[in-house]
Short mmCIF file of C-alpha atoms in Angstrom, two decimals:
data_model
loop_
_atom_site.label_atom_id
_atom_site.label_comp_id
_atom_site.label_asym_id
_atom_site.label_seq_id
_atom_site.Cartn_x
_atom_site.Cartn_y
_atom_site.Cartn_z
CA LYS A 1 0.91 -3.97 -17.27
CA GLN A 2 0.18 -5.66 -13.99
CA GLU A 3 -3.45 -5.91 -12.94
CA VAL A 4 -4.52 -7.36 -9.62
CA THR A 5 -8.00 -8.66 -8.92
CA GLN A 6 -9.40 -9.79 -5.59
CA ILE A 7 -12.41 -11.99 -5.13
CA PRO A 8 -14.73 -11.75 -3.29
CA ALA A 9 -15.10 -8.03 -2.67
CA ALA A 10 -16.71 -8.75 0.67
CA LEU A 11 -16.99 -11.78 2.90
CA SER A 12 -18.88 -12.38 6.12
CA VAL A 13 -18.20 -15.47 8.21
CA PRO A 14 -18.96 -16.71 11.70
CA GLU A 15 -16.19 -16.75 14.25
CA GLY A 16 -13.99 -19.83 14.16
CA GLU A 17 -14.38 -20.53 10.49
CA ASN A 18 -11.40 -21.12 8.23
CA LEU A 19 -11.46 -18.97 5.12
CA VAL A 20 -9.60 -18.26 1.90
CA LEU A 21 -9.16 -14.95 0.17
CA ASN A 22 -8.22 -14.97 -3.49
CA CYS A 23 -5.97 -12.74 -5.52
CA SER A 24 -5.15 -13.02 -9.22
CA PHE A 25 -2.58 -11.11 -11.23
CA THR A 26 -1.89 -10.79 -14.94
CA ASP A 27 1.89 -10.37 -15.11
CA SER A 28 3.68 -13.55 -14.13
CA ALA A 29 7.00 -11.66 -14.05
CA ILE A 30 6.11 -10.79 -10.53
CA TYR A 31 8.90 -10.12 -8.09
CA ASN A 32 6.99 -9.92 -4.84
CA LEU A 33 3.43 -10.64 -3.78
CA GLN A 34 2.33 -9.04 -0.58
CA TRP A 35 -0.76 -9.27 1.55
CA PHE A 36 -1.80 -6.33 3.70
CA ARG A 37 -4.46 -5.58 6.22
CA GLN A 38 -6.19 -2.20 6.32
CA ASP A 39 -8.51 -1.15 9.11
CA PRO A 40 -11.11 1.57 8.34
CA GLY A 41 -9.45 4.95 7.83
CA LYS A 42 -6.04 3.54 8.66
CA GLY A 43 -2.85 2.75 6.87
CA LEU A 44 -1.56 -0.63 5.82
CA THR A 45 -0.14 -3.41 7.91
CA SER A 46 1.99 -5.88 6.02
CA LEU A 47 0.95 -9.44 6.78
CA LEU A 48 2.97 -11.66 4.51
CA LEU A 49 5.48 -11.19 1.73
CA ILE A 50 6.16 -13.92 -0.81
CA GLN A 51 9.16 -13.44 -3.03
CA SER A 52 9.22 -14.89 -6.54
CA SER A 53 11.36 -17.87 -5.56
CA GLN A 54 8.97 -18.83 -2.77
CA ARG A 55 5.65 -20.64 -2.90
CA GLU A 56 4.20 -19.78 0.47
CA GLN A 57 4.70 -17.96 3.73
CA THR A 58 3.15 -18.54 7.12
CA SER A 59 2.63 -16.31 10.11
CA GLY A 60 0.53 -17.57 12.97
CA ARG A 61 -2.96 -18.31 11.69
CA LEU A 62 -2.16 -16.87 8.29
CA ASN A 63 -0.80 -18.72 5.30
CA ALA A 64 -0.27 -17.20 1.89
CA SER A 65 0.59 -19.09 -1.27
CA LEU A 66 1.84 -17.94 -4.64
CA ASP A 67 1.42 -19.74 -7.95
CA LYS A 68 3.07 -17.68 -10.64
CA SER A 69 2.13 -20.02 -13.47
CA SER A 70 -1.58 -19.60 -12.82
CA GLY A 71 -1.30 -15.99 -11.69
CA ARG A 72 -2.86 -16.64 -8.33
CA SER A 73 -2.25 -16.10 -4.66
CA THR A 74 -4.42 -17.13 -1.75
CA LEU A 75 -4.50 -15.98 1.84
CA TYR A 76 -5.73 -18.62 4.24
CA ILE A 77 -6.95 -17.54 7.66
CA ALA A 78 -7.46 -20.28 10.19
CA ALA A 79 -9.90 -20.13 13.08
CA SER A 80 -11.07 -16.63 12.27
CA GLN A 81 -11.72 -14.14 15.06
CA PRO A 82 -13.75 -10.90 15.20
CA GLY A 83 -10.46 -9.03 15.44
CA ASP A 84 -9.61 -10.28 11.96
CA SER A 85 -12.35 -8.05 10.55
CA ALA A 86 -10.67 -5.63 8.14
CA THR A 87 -10.00 -5.13 4.46
CA TYR A 88 -7.31 -7.39 3.07
CA LEU A 89 -5.29 -6.09 0.17
CA CYS A 90 -3.14 -8.05 -2.20
CA ALA A 91 -0.34 -6.29 -4.08
CA GLY A 92 2.08 -7.51 -6.69
CA THR A 93 5.10 -5.92 -8.24
CA GLN A 94 4.93 -4.76 -11.82
CA GLY A 95 7.27 -5.78 -14.62
CA GLY A 96 9.99 -7.01 -12.33
CA SER A 97 10.22 -3.61 -10.71
CA GLU A 98 9.57 -2.64 -7.12
CA LYS A 99 6.35 -0.82 -7.95
CA LEU A 100 3.37 -2.34 -6.18
CA VAL A 101 0.01 -2.73 -7.91
CA PHE A 102 -2.86 -3.21 -5.50
CA GLY A 103 -6.14 -5.03 -5.79
CA LYS A 104 -9.32 -3.39 -4.51
CA GLY A 105 -9.34 -5.61 -1.47
CA THR A 106 -11.66 -8.04 0.24
CA LYS A 107 -13.63 -6.66 3.15
CA LEU A 108 -13.82 -9.38 5.78
CA THR A 109 -16.32 -9.39 8.61
CA VAL A 110 -16.02 -12.07 11.28
CA ASN A 111 -19.16 -12.26 13.34
CA PRO A 112 -18.99 -13.27 17.03
CA GLY B 1 11.65 -1.71 13.77
CA ALA B 2 10.91 -0.29 10.30
CA VAL B 3 8.39 2.32 11.40
CA VAL B 4 7.12 4.94 9.00
CA SER B 5 5.47 8.02 10.43
CA GLN B 6 3.12 10.15 8.39
CA HIS B 7 1.92 13.58 9.42
CA PRO B 8 -0.67 14.96 9.64
CA SER B 9 -3.15 12.13 9.89
CA TRP B 10 -6.05 14.35 8.89
CA VAL B 11 -6.20 17.78 7.31
CA ILE B 12 -9.06 19.97 6.20
CA CYS B 13 -8.28 22.94 3.99
CA LYS B 14 -10.00 25.51 1.81
CA SER B 15 -9.99 25.20 -1.94
CA GLY B 16 -6.99 26.91 -3.47
CA THR B 17 -4.64 26.44 -0.55
CA SER B 18 -1.61 24.16 -0.41
CA VAL B 19 -1.13 21.25 1.95
CA LYS B 20 2.12 19.55 2.90
CA ILE B 21 2.25 15.93 4.06
CA GLU B 22 5.36 14.49 5.67
CA CYS B 23 6.58 10.92 5.55
CA ARG B 24 9.41 9.89 7.86
CA SER B 25 11.25 6.64 8.33
CA LEU B 26 11.90 6.63 12.05
CA ASP B 27 14.43 3.88 12.58
CA PHE B 28 15.89 3.19 9.16
CA GLN B 29 17.17 4.98 6.11
CA ALA B 30 15.07 4.98 2.98
CA THR B 31 16.60 5.92 -0.34
CA THR B 32 13.23 5.37 -1.96
CA MET B 33 9.78 6.38 -0.79
CA PHE B 34 6.48 5.96 -2.56
CA TRP B 35 3.33 8.05 -2.50
CA TYR B 36 -0.07 6.47 -3.04
CA ARG B 37 -3.60 7.80 -3.24
CA GLN B 38 -6.71 5.89 -2.30
CA PHE B 39 -10.23 7.02 -3.15
CA PRO B 40 -13.18 5.53 -1.24
CA LYS B 41 -13.74 1.86 -2.01
CA GLN B 42 -10.86 1.91 -4.49
CA SER B 43 -7.43 0.37 -4.38
CA LEU B 44 -4.24 2.26 -3.67
CA MET B 45 -2.82 3.87 -6.76
CA LEU B 46 0.85 4.75 -6.98
CA MET B 47 1.32 8.44 -7.63
CA ALA B 48 5.07 8.81 -7.63
CA THR B 49 8.36 7.31 -6.58
CA SER B 50 10.56 9.59 -4.54
CA ASN B 51 14.32 9.11 -4.59
CA GLU B 52 16.58 10.83 -2.11
CA GLY B 53 18.54 13.63 -3.73
CA SER B 54 16.89 13.44 -7.12
CA LYS B 55 13.64 14.29 -8.83
CA ALA B 56 10.59 12.15 -8.21
CA THR B 57 9.24 9.88 -10.90
CA TYR B 58 5.53 10.41 -11.48
CA GLU B 59 3.04 7.86 -12.75
CA GLN B 60 1.10 8.56 -15.89
CA GLY B 61 -1.74 10.98 -15.31
CA VAL B 62 -0.31 12.49 -12.12
CA GLU B 63 0.45 16.19 -12.42
CA LYS B 64 3.95 16.81 -11.14
CA ASP B 65 3.34 20.56 -10.80
CA LYS B 66 0.34 19.94 -8.62
CA PHE B 67 1.80 17.22 -6.43
CA LEU B 68 5.25 18.42 -5.45
CA ILE B 69 7.54 15.83 -3.92
CA ASN B 70 10.74 16.55 -2.06
CA HIS B 71 13.02 13.85 -0.69
CA ALA B 72 15.78 15.91 0.85
CA SER B 73 17.11 13.33 3.29
CA LEU B 74 17.25 9.59 3.78
CA THR B 75 14.47 9.74 6.35
CA LEU B 76 12.06 12.37 5.05
CA SER B 77 9.92 12.82 1.98
CA THR B 78 7.20 15.44 1.63
CA LEU B 79 4.21 15.67 -0.67
CA THR B 80 2.73 19.10 -1.24
CA VAL B 81 -0.69 19.32 -2.82
CA THR B 82 -0.69 22.76 -4.42
CA SER B 83 -3.86 24.77 -5.04
CA ALA B 84 -5.97 21.94 -3.67
CA HIS B 85 -9.47 21.42 -4.99
CA PRO B 86 -12.32 19.23 -3.71
CA GLU B 87 -11.46 16.52 -6.24
CA ASP B 88 -8.07 16.17 -4.52
CA SER B 89 -9.83 14.98 -1.37
CA SER B 90 -8.51 11.50 -0.78
CA PHE B 91 -6.46 9.27 1.48
CA TYR B 92 -2.74 9.69 0.83
CA ILE B 93 -0.35 6.99 2.01
CA CYS B 94 3.40 6.88 1.84
CA SER B 95 5.75 3.96 2.05
CA ALA B 96 9.47 3.65 2.50
CA ARG B 97 11.85 1.02 1.27
CA LEU B 98 14.79 -0.14 3.34
CA ALA B 99 18.13 0.90 1.92
CA GLY B 100 21.17 -1.28 1.77
CA LEU B 101 19.76 -4.64 2.85
CA ARG B 102 19.62 -6.97 -0.14
CA LEU B 103 17.07 -9.38 1.27
CA ALA B 104 14.74 -6.65 2.42
CA LYS B 105 15.30 -4.29 -0.47
CA ASN B 106 11.89 -4.83 -1.98
CA ILE B 107 9.86 -4.56 1.19
CA GLN B 108 7.88 -1.38 1.58
CA TYR B 109 6.80 -0.16 4.99
CA PHE B 110 3.71 1.97 5.03
CA GLY B 111 2.67 5.04 6.97
CA ALA B 112 -0.73 5.37 8.59
CA GLY B 113 -1.99 7.69 5.88
CA THR B 114 -3.30 11.24 5.66
CA ARG B 115 -6.92 12.00 5.01
CA LEU B 116 -7.24 15.22 3.03
CA SER B 117 -10.56 17.00 2.82
CA VAL B 118 -10.71 20.07 0.59
CA LEU B 119 -13.73 22.29 1.14
#
């Protein structure tokens, strides 16, 4: 059974700092690993999707990597901005299926 | 593209009443939709997988008679919370998976969520 853990639970950084969010998963038979952003009381915005054959994906200031052998994914945010403040969720598929298992998220606060 | 609309965004109801939540894929067809529940400071938990034209598949521990799912068309799935109680108060989010495109077949697009408060 897939379990997804995100560390840290909360992170506060000054504006402009580069930062890394961590995600670990237990089932290496992962099909997709996805990073989402969730603003308070809102739905999810998909940031990056890494398929099993890929090692990383980039979009603007965001870069996500996937290491299936170690069961880890990281989300790198460059030159953080106050608008990046949100909860970041990592989700991996379970047992080769399309079901997504979510971590509890990392709440990021970027201070001006 | 790939927009999922969820309605209503917020609903307050009395205990014992039923509430229907709609999830629509606006610009694509979705043979499969998913329903999640999120309690405060918790992660999203998959409740059920909804397949167009067939019965939904519920996750362990989710009461299928309490959470009725109907996926009558390729663009609409509904979740009805029957005889709602305060413990059903939560944030419900749906997602839809693109149909027919091999490369995108495993991408889920999420609605904005529905906050249910049962008094």
